[in-house]
Structure formats: structure tokens, C-alpha cells
Amino acid sequence: DTGVSQDPRHKITKRGQNVTFRCDPISEHNRLYWYRQTLGQGPEFLTYFQNEAQLEKSRLLSDRFSAERPKGSFSTLEIQRTEQGDSAMYLCASSRLSRVGELFFGEGSRLTVL
Amino acid sequence: KNEVEQSPQNLTAQEGEFITINCSYSVGISALHWLQQHPGGGIVSLFMLSSGKKKHGRLIATINIQEKHSSLHITASHPRDSAVYICAVESNFGNEKLTFGTGTRLTIIP
């Protein structure tokens, strides 16, 4: 399977714990995006990378959120000291073109904070 | 006011009906995307367009840049078309990220 893969697909955690999500984009896609989607809403932009460089980070993202793409391939999104409001689907997408072009999405990682 | 507005929010139709979903946006854009999201979260890109009209099978997407409006049409709708359809715009400010609408939930009844 050469699509965008995300892991884990589901994560249930207690408030205050740290969680980390991983995204493996389509190989040779130099753009990688993280979005967050809550029930009944469209995805909201969190951050994106071109290769290993993080080019933009949403104002929605508090200091508890950090994302990395150390080698320009896979990316991780870490949430520290989780809060119930962090419960959402975290979506990763990648694209090959220099502009957004066609995005390919992963299946998402659903986070539930108890 | 959201930058991207979709209507209707929910749409239920009988199999075979012609479907129209609308998207209006308030910012200058370089491209508009139509996406399909099935239960469970998977999102598939349907169209990316910056002018005119595109067609793929039973799906047609149009955009009017002057009116800041796009429509997605489905001809001869089928129950497997049931999904959430999301409009997303790429602004022309060069920040190269998408702003999404809240989606239209389409249900096609056999």
C-alpha cells in the first residue's frame, strides 16, 4: 500500500497524559500537512512541512502541541498534557506538487481524552 | 463568518436524483478543492479547480471566480454516493494550506 498511513488509528488516554501520532506520507511527497477535525466540522489546519522544514503553524496550536519531520519522510505529532478538548480526529495529508495540488489523506488518528 | 460556507449542511435524496452542493468563499483563492469523506474519516480528493468546469464520471464541479462560488453536482445519484462532501480553498496569499468548509452530509436512499 503506497497511500498515506497513520498510526495509531485510535488512541484513548487519560487527561494529562502525552500522546504521539505518526504519519507516513506517500514517498517522494515533499509536502506534509496535519489537520484536526472535530465532530460535525471540517478539518482545521494545524501545521505543514516542506521536506523537514516546518513552514507554518496554526495559531490554534498551543505550546502543548509539537510536530516534527526529522528526515523529511515520516512526521510525528505530539500532544503533551492532553485535555478533553484535544479529543478529535487528527488527519495527515501529503502532496507532491510545489503548490498544494492534489492532497492525499490518511485515514486519521482518532484521539479520545477521558 | 466562516471563510468557506457550504449549503445545504444535510441533504437526503432518492436514488437517481440530481444532486447539487454549493460552496461560497470570501477570500481570494488560487484553487478550490472538492473532497469526499466517508464514515470512519477517510478523505478522497475529487476535484481541484481554479476556473470553469471539470467532470469525472457522474460528478461535475464548477466554479465562478467572480462570484466566489462553486458547485458540485452528482448525476444519477446512488446510495454509494452517501458521504460528507467538503469544499476547501487554497488562498492566493501563498501560504499554501487549505481552509475547509464544514461539509455537506449527503444521504441517498435506495
Short mmCIF file of C-alpha atoms in Angstrom, two decimals:
data_model
loop_
_atom_site.label_atom_id
_atom_site.label_comp_id
_atom_site.label_asym_id
_atom_site.label_seq_id
_atom_site.Cartn_x
_atom_site.Cartn_y
_atom_site.Cartn_z
CA ASP A 1 0.00 0.00 0.00
CA THR A 2 1.54 3.27 -1.09
CA GLY A 3 -1.02 5.62 0.43
CA VAL A 4 -0.66 7.88 3.44
CA SER A 5 -0.65 5.82 6.62
CA GLN A 6 -1.28 6.97 10.16
CA ASP A 7 -0.69 5.24 13.44
CA PRO A 8 -2.37 4.58 15.76
CA ARG A 9 -5.85 4.70 14.25
CA HIS A 10 -7.42 5.10 17.68
CA LYS A 11 -6.00 6.29 20.95
CA ILE A 12 -7.80 6.56 24.26
CA THR A 13 -5.91 8.30 27.00
CA LYS A 14 -6.44 9.94 30.34
CA ARG A 15 -6.27 13.68 30.76
CA GLY A 16 -2.75 14.83 31.43
CA GLN A 17 -1.02 12.06 29.51
CA ASN A 18 1.16 12.62 26.46
CA VAL A 19 0.28 11.09 23.11
CA THR A 20 2.16 10.82 19.84
CA PHE A 21 0.80 10.20 16.37
CA ARG A 22 2.80 9.14 13.37
CA CYS A 23 2.20 9.85 9.71
CA ASP A 24 3.97 8.17 6.81
CA PRO A 25 3.29 10.14 3.64
CA ILE A 26 3.43 8.86 0.10
CA SER A 27 7.09 8.51 -0.73
CA GLU A 28 8.55 11.45 -2.65
CA HIS A 29 5.79 13.76 -1.44
CA ASN A 30 7.64 16.74 -0.09
CA ARG A 31 4.62 18.43 1.49
CA LEU A 32 3.03 17.02 4.64
CA TYR A 33 0.05 18.55 6.46
CA TRP A 34 -1.59 17.95 9.80
CA TYR A 35 -5.24 18.80 10.29
CA ARG A 36 -7.64 18.34 13.19
CA GLN A 37 -11.31 17.54 12.77
CA THR A 38 -13.99 17.56 15.44
CA LEU A 39 -17.42 16.06 15.04
CA GLY A 40 -19.56 17.87 12.51
CA GLN A 41 -16.82 20.22 11.46
CA GLY A 42 -14.49 20.41 8.53
CA PRO A 43 -10.77 19.82 9.10
CA GLU A 44 -8.78 22.66 10.65
CA PHE A 45 -5.22 23.33 9.64
CA LEU A 46 -2.58 22.67 12.30
CA THR A 47 0.80 22.74 10.60
CA TYR A 48 2.66 21.75 7.49
CA PHE A 49 6.13 20.76 6.37
CA GLN A 50 8.09 21.04 3.18
CA ASN A 51 10.63 18.28 3.47
CA GLU A 52 11.94 18.59 7.04
CA ALA A 53 11.15 22.29 7.43
CA GLN A 54 8.03 23.28 9.36
CA LEU A 55 6.77 26.21 7.32
CA GLU A 56 3.65 27.22 9.16
CA LYS A 57 1.95 26.51 12.45
CA SER A 58 -1.63 27.45 13.20
CA ARG A 59 -2.44 29.89 15.98
CA LEU A 60 -4.85 27.18 17.12
CA LEU A 61 -1.90 25.09 18.17
CA SER A 62 -0.96 25.62 21.78
CA ASP A 63 2.51 25.06 23.14
CA ARG A 64 1.42 21.57 24.16
CA PHE A 65 1.46 20.55 20.51
CA SER A 66 4.65 19.85 18.63
CA ALA A 67 5.29 18.31 15.26
CA GLU A 68 8.45 17.07 13.64
CA ARG A 69 9.55 15.65 10.35
CA PRO A 70 13.21 14.98 11.06
CA LYS A 71 14.30 13.36 7.81
CA GLY A 72 11.70 14.79 5.50
CA SER A 73 9.84 11.50 5.37
CA PHE A 74 7.54 10.47 8.23
CA SER A 75 6.18 13.00 10.70
CA THR A 76 5.11 12.86 14.33
CA LEU A 77 2.56 15.00 16.14
CA GLU A 78 2.90 15.03 19.91
CA ILE A 79 0.35 16.39 22.35
CA GLN A 80 1.59 16.91 25.88
CA ARG A 81 -0.61 17.06 28.97
CA THR A 82 -3.71 16.18 26.99
CA GLU A 83 -7.02 17.88 27.75
CA GLN A 84 -10.54 16.73 26.97
CA GLY A 85 -10.78 19.44 24.32
CA ASP A 86 -8.00 17.71 22.40
CA SER A 87 -10.37 14.86 21.56
CA ALA A 88 -10.64 14.88 17.77
CA MET A 89 -9.59 13.13 14.60
CA TYR A 90 -6.05 14.07 13.61
CA LEU A 91 -5.59 13.89 9.85
CA CYS A 92 -2.37 13.79 7.90
CA ALA A 93 -2.13 14.60 4.21
CA SER A 94 0.69 14.81 1.70
CA SER A 95 1.18 16.28 -1.73
CA ARG A 96 3.84 16.22 -4.37
CA LEU A 97 3.37 19.46 -6.25
CA SER A 98 5.14 22.66 -5.31
CA ARG A 99 1.75 24.12 -4.53
CA VAL A 100 -0.97 22.20 -2.72
CA GLY A 101 -2.12 20.39 -5.81
CA GLU A 102 -3.91 17.17 -5.09
CA LEU A 103 -3.84 16.15 -1.47
CA PHE A 104 -3.75 12.55 -0.36
CA PHE A 105 -5.17 11.96 3.10
CA GLY A 106 -4.51 9.26 5.62
CA GLU A 107 -7.33 7.52 7.46
CA GLY A 108 -6.73 9.65 10.52
CA SER A 109 -5.91 9.02 14.16
CA ARG A 110 -8.86 9.39 16.48
CA LEU A 111 -7.97 10.67 19.95
CA THR A 112 -10.30 10.34 22.92
CA VAL A 113 -9.20 12.04 26.12
CA LEU A 114 -11.09 10.84 29.19
CA LYS B 1 -18.46 34.45 9.25
CA ASN B 2 -16.50 31.45 8.06
CA GLU B 3 -14.26 31.94 5.06
CA VAL B 4 -15.85 28.92 3.39
CA GLU B 5 -19.58 28.28 3.62
CA GLN B 6 -21.37 25.23 2.29
CA SER B 7 -25.04 24.57 1.70
CA PRO B 8 -27.00 22.62 2.48
CA GLN B 9 -25.49 21.14 5.63
CA ASN B 10 -27.53 17.98 5.20
CA LEU B 11 -29.17 16.59 2.10
CA THR B 12 -31.28 13.47 1.72
CA ALA B 13 -32.42 12.38 -1.73
CA GLN B 14 -33.81 9.39 -3.56
CA GLU B 15 -31.59 7.24 -5.71
CA GLY B 16 -31.35 8.65 -9.21
CA GLU B 17 -31.91 12.28 -8.26
CA PHE B 18 -29.65 15.07 -9.47
CA ILE B 19 -27.69 16.50 -6.55
CA THR B 20 -26.22 19.98 -6.13
CA ILE B 21 -23.98 21.09 -3.28
CA ASN B 22 -22.90 24.71 -3.06
CA CYS B 23 -19.78 26.38 -1.73
CA SER B 24 -19.21 30.11 -1.24
CA TYR B 25 -15.99 31.67 -0.07
CA SER B 26 -14.93 35.13 0.95
CA VAL B 27 -11.21 35.22 0.25
CA GLY B 28 -9.20 35.41 -2.92
CA ILE B 29 -8.22 31.94 -3.97
CA SER B 30 -5.85 30.24 -6.33
CA ALA B 31 -7.72 26.93 -6.30
CA LEU B 32 -10.75 25.20 -4.85
CA HIS B 33 -10.96 21.56 -3.90
CA TRP B 34 -13.90 19.23 -3.53
CA LEU B 35 -13.31 16.32 -1.19
CA GLN B 36 -15.34 13.30 -0.18
CA GLN B 37 -15.24 11.90 3.33
CA HIS B 38 -16.71 8.52 4.16
CA PRO B 39 -17.69 7.33 7.66
CA GLY B 40 -14.53 6.42 9.52
CA GLY B 41 -12.70 9.50 8.34
CA GLY B 42 -11.06 8.64 5.04
CA ILE B 43 -10.92 11.68 2.75
CA VAL B 44 -10.60 11.43 -1.01
CA SER B 45 -9.83 14.33 -3.31
CA LEU B 46 -12.47 14.62 -6.04
CA PHE B 47 -11.55 17.80 -7.89
CA MET B 48 -9.16 20.68 -7.82
CA LEU B 49 -10.20 23.60 -9.99
CA SER B 50 -9.34 27.24 -10.48
CA SER B 51 -11.74 28.09 -13.28
CA GLY B 52 -14.57 26.71 -15.37
CA LYS B 53 -15.78 23.19 -15.02
CA LYS B 54 -14.46 19.68 -14.52
CA LYS B 55 -16.21 16.35 -14.96
CA HIS B 56 -15.35 12.90 -13.71
CA GLY B 57 -17.87 10.18 -14.26
CA ARG B 58 -21.15 11.27 -12.66
CA LEU B 59 -19.52 14.14 -10.81
CA ILE B 60 -19.30 17.67 -12.15
CA ALA B 61 -17.66 20.63 -10.43
CA THR B 62 -18.00 24.24 -11.50
CA ILE B 63 -16.51 27.45 -10.21
CA ASN B 64 -17.30 31.11 -10.75
CA ILE B 65 -14.32 33.13 -9.58
CA GLN B 66 -16.07 36.50 -9.89
CA GLU B 67 -18.98 35.35 -7.72
CA LYS B 68 -16.71 33.36 -5.36
CA HIS B 69 -18.93 30.34 -5.72
CA SER B 70 -18.55 26.70 -6.67
CA SER B 71 -20.99 23.85 -7.09
CA LEU B 72 -20.62 20.10 -7.03
CA HIS B 73 -23.20 18.13 -8.97
CA ILE B 74 -23.89 14.42 -8.89
CA THR B 75 -25.97 12.94 -11.69
CA ALA B 76 -27.96 9.71 -11.30
CA SER B 77 -27.16 9.57 -7.58
CA HIS B 78 -26.57 6.20 -5.96
CA PRO B 79 -26.54 5.07 -2.32
CA ARG B 80 -22.77 4.62 -2.52
CA ASP B 81 -22.54 8.40 -3.07
CA SER B 82 -23.64 8.84 0.54
CA ALA B 83 -20.80 10.66 2.28
CA VAL B 84 -19.76 14.07 3.52
CA TYR B 85 -18.66 16.39 0.73
CA ILE B 86 -16.22 19.10 1.74
CA CYS B 87 -15.22 22.22 -0.11
CA ALA B 88 -11.76 23.61 0.61
CA VAL B 89 -9.98 26.66 -0.76
CA GLU B 90 -6.35 27.46 -1.29
CA SER B 91 -5.86 31.16 -0.72
CA ASN B 92 -3.84 33.26 -3.11
CA PHE B 93 -1.74 34.69 -0.28
CA GLY B 94 0.75 31.97 -0.94
CA ASN B 95 0.52 30.33 2.46
CA GLU B 96 -0.25 27.05 0.72
CA LYS B 97 -2.71 25.49 3.12
CA LEU B 98 -6.37 24.66 2.69
CA THR B 99 -9.28 26.25 4.51
CA PHE B 100 -12.18 23.83 4.74
CA GLY B 101 -15.92 24.23 4.83
CA THR B 102 -17.91 22.27 7.41
CA GLY B 103 -19.12 19.79 4.83
CA THR B 104 -22.44 18.64 3.41
CA ARG B 105 -23.73 15.30 4.60
CA LEU B 106 -25.39 13.55 1.68
CA THR B 107 -27.62 10.53 2.13
CA ILE B 108 -29.03 8.74 -0.91
CA ILE B 109 -31.96 6.48 -0.17
CA PRO B 110 -32.46 3.40 -2.38
#
